[in-house]
mmCIF file of C-alpha atoms in Angstrom:
data_model
loop_
_atom_site.group_PDB
_atom_site.id
_atom_site.type_symbol
_atom_site.label_atom_id
_atom_site.label_comp_id
_atom_site.label_asym_id
_atom_site.label_seq_id
_atom_site.Cartn_x
_atom_site.Cartn_y
_atom_site.Cartn_z
ATOM 1 C CA UNK M 59 91.536 101.595 92.179
ATOM 2 C CA UNK M 60 92.188 102.180 95.871
ATOM 3 C CA UNK M 61 95.704 102.107 97.302
ATOM 4 C CA UNK M 62 97.167 101.448 100.740
ATOM 5 C CA UNK M 63 100.374 103.115 101.876
ATOM 6 C CA UNK M 64 103.384 101.451 103.485
ATOM 7 C CA UNK M 65 105.272 103.149 106.266
ATOM 8 C CA UNK M 66 108.030 103.742 103.684
ATOM 9 C CA UNK M 67 105.590 105.954 101.783
ATOM 10 C CA UNK M 68 105.034 103.637 98.822
ATOM 11 C CA UNK M 69 101.363 103.336 97.847
ATOM 12 C CA UNK M 70 100.339 99.878 96.630
ATOM 13 C CA UNK M 71 97.107 99.401 94.742
ATOM 14 C CA UNK M 72 94.850 96.961 96.561
ATOM 15 C CA UNK M 73 95.108 94.671 93.541
ATOM 16 C CA UNK M 74 98.609 93.863 92.347
ATOM 17 C CA UNK M 75 99.846 92.202 89.150
ATOM 18 C CA UNK M 76 101.778 88.983 89.747
ATOM 19 C CA UNK M 77 104.143 88.428 86.835
ATOM 20 C CA UNK M 78 105.132 84.761 87.217
ATOM 21 C CA UNK M 79 103.117 83.898 84.105
ATOM 22 C CA UNK M 80 105.187 86.409 82.145
ATOM 23 C CA UNK M 81 108.057 84.008 82.797
ATOM 24 C CA UNK M 82 106.195 81.162 81.030
ATOM 25 C CA UNK M 83 104.913 79.536 84.208
ATOM 26 C CA UNK M 84 103.893 75.965 83.253
ATOM 27 C CA UNK M 85 103.458 76.870 79.565
ATOM 28 C CA UNK M 86 104.717 79.394 77.001
ATOM 29 C CA UNK M 87 103.317 82.906 76.844
ATOM 30 C CA UNK M 88 104.002 85.059 73.785
ATOM 31 C CA UNK M 89 105.707 88.445 74.001
ATOM 32 C CA UNK M 90 102.645 90.232 72.613
ATOM 33 C CA UNK M 91 100.335 88.397 75.019
ATOM 34 C CA UNK M 92 102.536 89.327 77.973
ATOM 35 C CA UNK M 93 102.698 92.980 76.913
ATOM 36 C CA UNK M 94 98.925 93.102 76.421
ATOM 37 C CA UNK M 95 98.406 91.781 79.957
ATOM 38 C CA UNK M 96 100.537 94.546 81.467
ATOM 39 C CA UNK M 97 98.814 97.167 79.303
ATOM 40 C CA UNK M 98 95.417 95.879 80.446
ATOM 41 C CA UNK M 99 96.532 95.990 84.076
ATOM 42 C CA UNK M 100 97.571 99.607 83.674
ATOM 43 C CA UNK M 101 94.259 100.465 82.019
ATOM 44 C CA UNK M 102 92.428 98.766 84.917
ATOM 45 C CA UNK M 103 94.188 101.011 87.423
ATOM 46 C CA UNK M 104 96.713 98.479 88.755
ATOM 47 C CA UNK M 105 99.927 100.203 89.775
ATOM 48 C CA UNK M 106 101.706 97.498 91.776
ATOM 49 C CA UNK M 107 103.695 94.907 89.817
ATOM 50 C CA UNK M 108 105.632 91.976 91.286
ATOM 51 C CA UNK M 109 108.252 89.783 89.620
ATOM 52 C CA UNK M 110 111.361 87.722 90.469
ATOM 53 C CA UNK M 111 114.511 86.353 88.813
ATOM 54 C CA UNK M 112 113.140 82.860 89.526
ATOM 55 C CA UNK M 113 110.209 83.445 87.171
ATOM 56 C CA UNK M 114 111.373 82.094 83.843
ATOM 57 C CA UNK M 115 115.089 82.515 84.619
ATOM 58 C CA UNK M 116 114.806 86.279 84.233
ATOM 59 C CA UNK M 117 112.222 86.303 81.440
ATOM 60 C CA UNK M 118 109.505 87.778 83.649
ATOM 61 C CA UNK M 119 111.752 90.636 84.764
ATOM 62 C CA UNK M 120 112.772 91.433 81.184
ATOM 63 C CA UNK M 121 109.213 91.404 79.881
ATOM 64 C CA UNK M 122 107.797 93.393 82.781
ATOM 65 C CA UNK M 123 110.551 95.982 82.613
ATOM 66 C CA UNK M 124 110.038 96.445 78.887
ATOM 67 C CA UNK M 125 106.274 96.850 79.319
ATOM 68 C CA UNK M 126 106.686 99.445 82.086
ATOM 69 C CA UNK M 127 109.701 101.315 80.746
ATOM 70 C CA UNK M 128 107.721 104.083 79.067
ATOM 71 C CA UNK M 129 105.290 104.538 81.975
ATOM 72 C CA UNK M 130 105.768 107.462 84.395
ATOM 73 C CA UNK M 131 108.150 105.970 86.942
ATOM 74 C CA UNK M 132 106.595 107.661 89.963
ATOM 75 C CA UNK M 133 103.149 106.255 89.111
ATOM 76 C CA UNK M 134 103.849 102.571 89.785
ATOM 77 C CA UNK M 135 105.457 100.379 92.442
ATOM 78 C CA UNK M 136 107.704 97.498 91.376
ATOM 79 C CA UNK M 137 108.901 94.615 93.526
ATOM 80 C CA UNK M 138 111.327 91.829 92.756
ATOM 81 C CA UNK M 139 113.140 89.239 94.826
ATOM 82 C CA UNK M 140 116.619 88.208 95.928
ATOM 83 C CA UNK M 141 118.319 85.093 97.231
ATOM 84 C CA UNK M 142 118.861 83.104 94.038
ATOM 85 C CA UNK M 143 121.340 84.247 91.407
ATOM 86 C CA UNK M 144 121.092 83.246 87.756
ATOM 87 C CA UNK M 145 124.329 81.708 86.475
ATOM 88 C CA UNK M 146 125.255 79.822 83.273
ATOM 89 C CA UNK M 147 123.962 76.277 83.488
ATOM 90 C CA UNK M 148 126.234 74.448 81.097
ATOM 91 C CA UNK M 149 123.227 72.323 80.077
ATOM 92 C CA UNK M 150 123.141 70.815 76.598
ATOM 93 C CA UNK M 151 121.369 72.886 73.962
ATOM 94 C CA UNK M 152 117.642 72.204 73.962
ATOM 95 C CA UNK M 153 117.442 71.404 77.686
ATOM 96 C CA UNK M 154 114.394 72.997 79.313
ATOM 97 C CA UNK M 155 114.146 74.482 82.788
ATOM 98 C CA UNK M 156 113.010 72.065 85.489
ATOM 99 C CA UNK M 157 111.701 74.765 87.839
ATOM 100 C CA UNK M 158 108.176 74.934 86.472
ATOM 101 C CA UNK M 159 108.803 77.430 83.673
ATOM 102 C CA UNK M 160 108.706 76.694 79.947
ATOM 103 C CA UNK M 161 112.061 78.298 79.094
ATOM 104 C CA UNK M 162 115.431 76.965 77.879
ATOM 105 C CA UNK M 163 117.765 76.018 80.717
ATOM 106 C CA UNK M 164 120.622 78.221 79.579
ATOM 107 C CA UNK M 165 120.813 79.514 83.160
ATOM 108 C CA UNK M 166 120.330 77.896 86.537
ATOM 109 C CA UNK M 167 119.352 79.230 89.952
ATOM 110 C CA UNK M 168 122.096 79.344 92.572
ATOM 111 C CA UNK M 169 121.308 80.157 96.200
ATOM 112 C CA UNK M 170 123.368 83.046 97.558
ATOM 113 C CA UNK M 171 122.153 84.838 100.680
ATOM 114 C CA UNK M 172 125.491 86.494 101.400
ATOM 115 C CA UNK M 173 125.797 90.277 101.487
ATOM 116 C CA UNK M 174 127.601 90.256 98.134
ATOM 117 C CA UNK M 175 125.045 87.850 96.673
ATOM 118 C CA UNK M 176 122.115 90.042 97.700
ATOM 119 C CA UNK M 177 123.735 93.159 96.252
ATOM 120 C CA UNK M 178 124.619 91.335 93.037
ATOM 121 C CA UNK M 179 121.040 90.057 92.745
ATOM 122 C CA UNK M 180 119.646 93.591 92.955
ATOM 123 C CA UNK M 181 122.163 94.883 90.398
ATOM 124 C CA UNK M 182 121.346 92.091 87.950
ATOM 125 C CA UNK M 183 117.593 92.561 88.383
ATOM 126 C CA UNK M 184 117.968 96.268 87.627
ATOM 127 C CA UNK M 185 119.847 95.365 84.454
ATOM 128 C CA UNK M 186 117.183 92.894 83.314
ATOM 129 C CA UNK M 187 114.342 95.264 84.173
ATOM 130 C CA UNK M 188 115.993 98.241 82.504
ATOM 131 C CA UNK M 189 114.502 100.523 85.156
ATOM 132 C CA UNK M 190 116.156 103.087 87.387
ATOM 133 C CA UNK M 191 115.134 101.599 90.723
ATOM 134 C CA UNK M 192 113.417 98.794 92.584
ATOM 135 C CA UNK M 193 110.752 99.926 95.004
ATOM 136 C CA UNK M 194 110.528 96.696 97.038
ATOM 137 C CA UNK M 195 113.038 93.845 97.381
ATOM 138 C CA UNK M 196 111.826 90.598 98.961
ATOM 139 C CA UNK M 197 114.018 87.756 100.176
ATOM 140 C CA UNK M 198 112.543 84.871 98.178
ATOM 141 C CA UNK M 199 111.582 81.609 99.925
ATOM 142 C CA UNK M 200 114.577 81.231 102.279
ATOM 143 C CA UNK M 201 112.889 78.288 104.069
ATOM 144 C CA UNK M 202 116.035 76.156 104.207
ATOM 145 C CA UNK M 203 118.396 79.057 104.874
ATOM 146 C CA UNK M 204 117.020 80.607 108.045
ATOM 147 C CA UNK M 205 120.312 81.232 109.845
ATOM 148 C CA UNK M 206 121.931 82.969 106.890
ATOM 149 C CA UNK M 207 118.741 84.893 106.161
ATOM 150 C CA UNK M 208 118.817 86.416 109.644
ATOM 151 C CA UNK M 209 122.572 86.881 109.828
ATOM 152 C CA UNK M 210 123.330 88.161 106.313
ATOM 153 C CA UNK M 211 120.487 88.491 103.814
ATOM 154 C CA UNK M 212 118.024 90.651 105.747
ATOM 155 C CA UNK M 213 120.811 92.931 107.088
ATOM 156 C CA UNK M 214 122.092 93.294 103.508
ATOM 157 C CA UNK M 215 118.634 94.350 102.354
ATOM 158 C CA UNK M 216 118.374 96.850 105.205
ATOM 159 C CA UNK M 217 121.737 98.258 104.148
ATOM 160 C CA UNK M 218 120.530 98.644 100.554
ATOM 161 C CA UNK M 219 117.401 100.405 101.785
ATOM 162 C CA UNK M 220 119.459 102.737 103.973
ATOM 163 C CA UNK M 221 121.612 103.563 100.938
ATOM 164 C CA UNK M 222 118.501 104.357 98.888
ATOM 165 C CA UNK M 223 119.163 101.550 96.387
ATOM 166 C CA UNK M 224 115.755 100.017 97.171
ATOM 167 C CA UNK M 225 112.758 101.693 98.753
ATOM 168 C CA UNK M 226 111.432 98.968 101.038
ATOM 169 C CA UNK M 227 112.450 95.442 102.041
ATOM 170 C CA UNK M 228 110.958 92.238 103.333
ATOM 171 C CA UNK M 229 110.490 88.572 102.496
ATOM 172 C CA UNK M 230 108.159 86.524 100.330
ATOM 173 C CA UNK M 231 107.250 83.038 101.577
ATOM 174 C CA UNK M 232 104.622 80.292 101.612
ATOM 175 C CA UNK M 233 104.704 80.017 105.408
ATOM 176 C CA UNK M 234 104.040 82.438 108.263
ATOM 177 C CA UNK M 235 106.428 81.209 110.975
ATOM 178 C CA UNK M 236 109.733 82.404 109.507
ATOM 179 C CA UNK M 237 108.343 85.739 108.298
ATOM 180 C CA UNK M 238 107.045 86.287 111.831
ATOM 181 C CA UNK M 239 110.614 85.985 113.083
ATOM 182 C CA UNK M 240 111.804 88.437 110.418
ATOM 183 C CA UNK M 241 109.256 90.951 111.692
ATOM 184 C CA UNK M 242 110.173 90.236 115.313
ATOM 185 C CA UNK M 243 113.940 90.484 114.874
ATOM 186 C CA UNK M 244 114.498 92.938 112.018
ATOM 187 C CA UNK M 245 113.327 96.297 110.706
ATOM 188 C CA UNK M 246 111.443 95.012 107.655
ATOM 189 C CA UNK M 247 108.741 96.972 105.852
ATOM 190 C CA UNK M 248 106.472 94.253 104.513
ATOM 191 C CA UNK M 249 105.961 90.533 103.975
ATOM 192 C CA UNK M 250 104.533 88.827 100.900
ATOM 193 C CA UNK M 251 102.568 85.911 102.331
ATOM 194 C CA UNK M 252 101.539 83.277 99.789
ATOM 195 C CA UNK M 253 98.574 81.039 100.543
ATOM 196 C CA UNK M 254 98.540 81.351 104.315
ATOM 197 C CA UNK M 255 95.930 84.077 104.730
ATOM 198 C CA UNK M 256 93.138 83.283 102.320
ATOM 199 C CA UNK M 257 89.433 82.590 102.257
ATOM 200 C CA UNK M 258 90.342 78.933 102.798
ATOM 201 C CA UNK M 259 92.882 79.183 105.613
ATOM 202 C CA UNK M 260 93.796 81.812 108.186
ATOM 203 C CA UNK M 261 96.666 80.286 110.149
ATOM 204 C CA UNK M 262 98.650 83.528 109.923
ATOM 205 C CA UNK M 263 96.199 85.024 112.421
ATOM 206 C CA UNK M 264 98.061 83.027 115.073
ATOM 207 C CA UNK M 265 101.473 84.615 114.518
ATOM 208 C CA UNK M 266 102.328 86.919 111.629
ATOM 209 C CA UNK M 267 99.311 89.182 111.223
ATOM 210 C CA UNK M 268 98.974 90.422 114.823
ATOM 211 C CA UNK M 269 102.695 91.163 115.038
ATOM 212 C CA UNK M 270 102.735 92.864 111.627
ATOM 213 C CA UNK M 271 99.853 95.082 112.696
ATOM 214 C CA UNK M 272 101.612 95.935 115.955
ATOM 215 C CA UNK M 273 104.888 96.799 114.191
ATOM 216 C CA UNK M 274 103.348 98.633 111.223
ATOM 217 C CA UNK M 275 104.590 96.021 108.736
ATOM 218 C CA UNK M 276 102.470 95.647 105.602
ATOM 219 C CA UNK M 277 101.264 92.264 104.382
ATOM 220 C CA UNK M 278 100.910 91.513 100.675
ATOM 221 C CA UNK M 279 98.592 88.524 100.270
ATOM 222 C CA UNK M 280 99.538 86.263 97.346
ATOM 223 C CA UNK M 281 98.265 82.894 96.093
ATOM 224 C CA UNK M 282 94.782 83.847 97.287
ATOM 225 C CA UNK M 283 93.246 81.070 95.158
ATOM 226 C CA UNK M 284 95.362 78.462 97.004
ATOM 227 C CA UNK M 285 96.895 77.049 93.806
ATOM 228 C CA UNK M 286 93.639 77.206 91.866
ATOM 229 C CA UNK M 287 91.222 75.655 94.353
ATOM 230 C CA UNK M 288 89.322 78.946 94.755
ATOM 231 C CA UNK M 289 89.756 80.202 91.198
ATOM 232 C CA UNK M 290 86.405 78.904 89.876
ATOM 233 C CA UNK M 291 82.836 79.328 91.175
ATOM 234 C CA UNK M 292 82.727 75.643 92.121
ATOM 235 C CA UNK M 293 85.945 73.677 92.842
ATOM 236 C CA UNK M 294 86.567 70.798 90.467
ATOM 237 C CA UNK M 295 86.889 67.306 91.891
ATOM 238 C CA UNK M 296 90.535 67.239 90.741
ATOM 239 C CA UNK M 297 91.336 70.780 91.932
ATOM 240 C CA UNK M 298 94.842 71.513 93.172
ATOM 241 C CA UNK M 299 95.848 72.895 96.542
ATOM 242 C CA UNK M 300 99.392 73.981 97.433
ATOM 243 C CA UNK M 301 100.564 72.726 94.026
ATOM 244 C CA UNK M 302 99.209 69.211 94.529
ATOM 245 C CA UNK M 303 95.859 67.368 94.550
ATOM 246 C CA UNK M 304 93.467 68.901 97.080
ATOM 247 C CA UNK M 305 92.816 66.642 100.108
ATOM 248 C CA UNK M 306 89.200 65.591 100.580
ATOM 249 C CA UNK M 307 88.664 67.712 103.707
ATOM 250 C CA UNK M 308 90.091 70.809 102.042
ATOM 251 C CA UNK M 309 87.924 70.245 98.969
ATOM 252 C CA UNK M 310 84.848 69.848 101.183
ATOM 253 C CA UNK M 311 85.626 73.117 102.976
ATOM 254 C CA UNK M 312 86.012 74.964 99.676
ATOM 255 C CA UNK M 313 82.676 73.581 98.482
ATOM 256 C CA UNK M 314 80.998 74.652 101.718
ATOM 257 C CA UNK M 315 82.281 78.193 101.169
ATOM 258 C CA UNK M 316 81.058 78.029 97.564
ATOM 259 C CA UNK M 317 77.607 77.067 98.889
ATOM 260 C CA UNK M 318 77.455 80.276 100.929
ATOM 261 C CA UNK M 319 78.673 82.286 97.938
ATOM 262 C CA UNK M 320 75.811 80.909 95.858
ATOM 263 C CA UNK M 321 73.301 81.754 98.587
ATOM 264 C CA UNK M 322 74.380 85.395 98.335
ATOM 265 C CA UNK M 323 74.667 85.458 94.535
ATOM 266 C CA UNK M 324 78.459 85.757 94.698
ATOM 267 C CA UNK M 325 81.287 83.793 93.135
ATOM 268 C CA UNK M 326 84.009 81.971 95.035
ATOM 269 C CA UNK M 327 86.842 83.845 93.233
ATOM 270 C CA UNK M 328 85.228 87.224 94.053
ATOM 271 C CA UNK M 329 85.247 86.343 97.732
ATOM 272 C CA UNK M 330 88.789 84.943 97.525
ATOM 273 C CA UNK M 331 90.143 88.246 96.197
ATOM 274 C CA UNK M 332 88.201 90.334 98.711
ATOM 275 C CA UNK M 333 88.819 88.367 101.896
ATOM 276 C CA UNK M 334 92.483 89.224 102.693
ATOM 277 C CA UNK M 335 91.850 92.949 102.227
ATOM 278 C CA UNK M 336 89.510 92.867 105.217
ATOM 279 C CA UNK M 337 92.486 92.591 107.567
ATOM 280 C CA UNK M 338 94.008 95.960 108.503
ATOM 281 C CA UNK M 339 97.586 94.698 108.072
ATOM 282 C CA UNK M 340 97.023 93.672 104.445
ATOM 283 C CA UNK M 341 98.037 96.335 101.931
ATOM 284 C CA UNK M 342 97.532 94.482 98.636
ATOM 285 C CA UNK M 343 96.364 91.241 97.056
ATOM 286 C CA UNK M 344 98.672 90.069 94.254
ATOM 287 C CA UNK M 345 97.151 87.780 91.626
ATOM 288 C CA UNK M 346 99.044 86.103 88.802
ATOM 289 C CA UNK M 347 97.717 87.141 85.401
ATOM 290 C CA UNK M 348 98.808 85.908 81.975
ATOM 291 C CA UNK M 349 96.458 87.599 79.485
ATOM 292 C CA UNK M 350 94.454 90.778 79.076
ATOM 293 C CA UNK M 351 91.261 88.761 79.567
ATOM 294 C CA UNK M 352 92.545 87.409 82.876
ATOM 295 C CA UNK M 353 93.366 90.944 83.972
ATOM 296 C CA UNK M 354 89.857 92.112 83.115
ATOM 297 C CA UNK M 355 88.201 89.243 84.997
ATOM 298 C CA UNK M 356 90.439 89.735 88.027
ATOM 299 C CA UNK M 357 89.708 93.465 88.119
ATOM 300 C CA UNK M 358 85.992 92.639 87.988
ATOM 301 C CA UNK M 359 86.447 90.287 90.935
ATOM 302 C CA UNK M 360 88.216 93.003 92.897
ATOM 303 C CA UNK M 361 85.364 95.431 92.247
ATOM 304 C CA UNK M 362 82.586 92.992 93.178
ATOM 305 C CA UNK M 363 80.326 94.303 95.951
ATOM 306 C CA UNK M 364 80.184 91.843 98.830
ATOM 307 C CA UNK M 365 77.730 92.481 101.684
ATOM 308 C CA UNK M 366 78.903 92.322 105.272
ATOM 309 C CA UNK M 367 76.254 89.726 106.032
ATOM 310 C CA UNK M 368 78.058 87.292 103.726
ATOM 311 C CA UNK M 369 81.186 87.450 105.875
ATOM 312 C CA UNK M 370 79.121 87.067 109.033
ATOM 313 C CA UNK M 371 77.456 83.983 107.554
ATOM 314 C CA UNK M 372 80.835 82.390 106.853
ATOM 315 C CA UNK M 373 81.986 83.168 110.372
ATOM 316 C CA UNK M 374 78.820 81.803 112.007
ATOM 317 C CA UNK M 375 79.221 78.521 110.121
ATOM 318 C CA UNK M 376 82.842 78.196 111.209
ATOM 319 C CA UNK M 377 84.150 78.509 107.655
ATOM 320 C CA UNK M 378 86.426 81.510 108.252
ATOM 321 C CA UNK M 379 88.223 83.172 111.125
ATOM 322 C CA UNK M 380 87.477 86.785 110.332
ATOM 323 C CA UNK M 381 89.780 89.335 111.933
#
């Protein structure tokens, strides 16, 4: 599998393993199933793995760390996220998490973007992972905390990078405007952009991507299926988009793209995985994977051969803005 190198020197495989499902996203995942998914990813050549404390109240970090612990440490890149600490919840026994993960609510997420909070988050992630270092630390979804993110959190991450505690730093968000300001105002290495540069929408071409390219900041494209809308060859009538029902115009656009895919004998998910990697600022596409079978199918999508004429056809019909 091909890799692309950050200015920090870390080489990310073009396909990355998103580990939210290892934290029981939406439904339980067994320990053996989670381990088999990571093993399959390794066998497929994937060497970039992304997790977060938010995913299953630490469960994803624990499972991913255990699955990678015996792998040669210099052969993979690991990212996790900061900004929300996990603290005792005080919830009655049997209460389940209300953050989208099927785990007991013995802990709760507490926002802390202070310097001490960022450093504590990294320390606690290292403990859960059981690994010797974190290669990339992202500030996680600070949408409602912009002032503190600029004033404290990003400088704290830069300090940790300068100390060698983490290898590279950035932010992971579902919007492009605030990450653009991080790139403009701070010395960040990369941005994980979820859902805003995909086969379906390319709004980040107006702000983040040109600036990232100019500054040498890598972009990791996540949520490339736009919450499932592009995950099947033909979108279902009740498909979701941005974690809710897909609007009629969005569904029509996805179907129009699927029409072109069928004309070229391609599948919509194949094109969805391939599209972000066409931009020179994008260093990896991270896809959430729960099982070994999902890993195998995603790796097949990554390896699909897509002719240049297909992209030109989409552009001519006004279905994509191709950079």
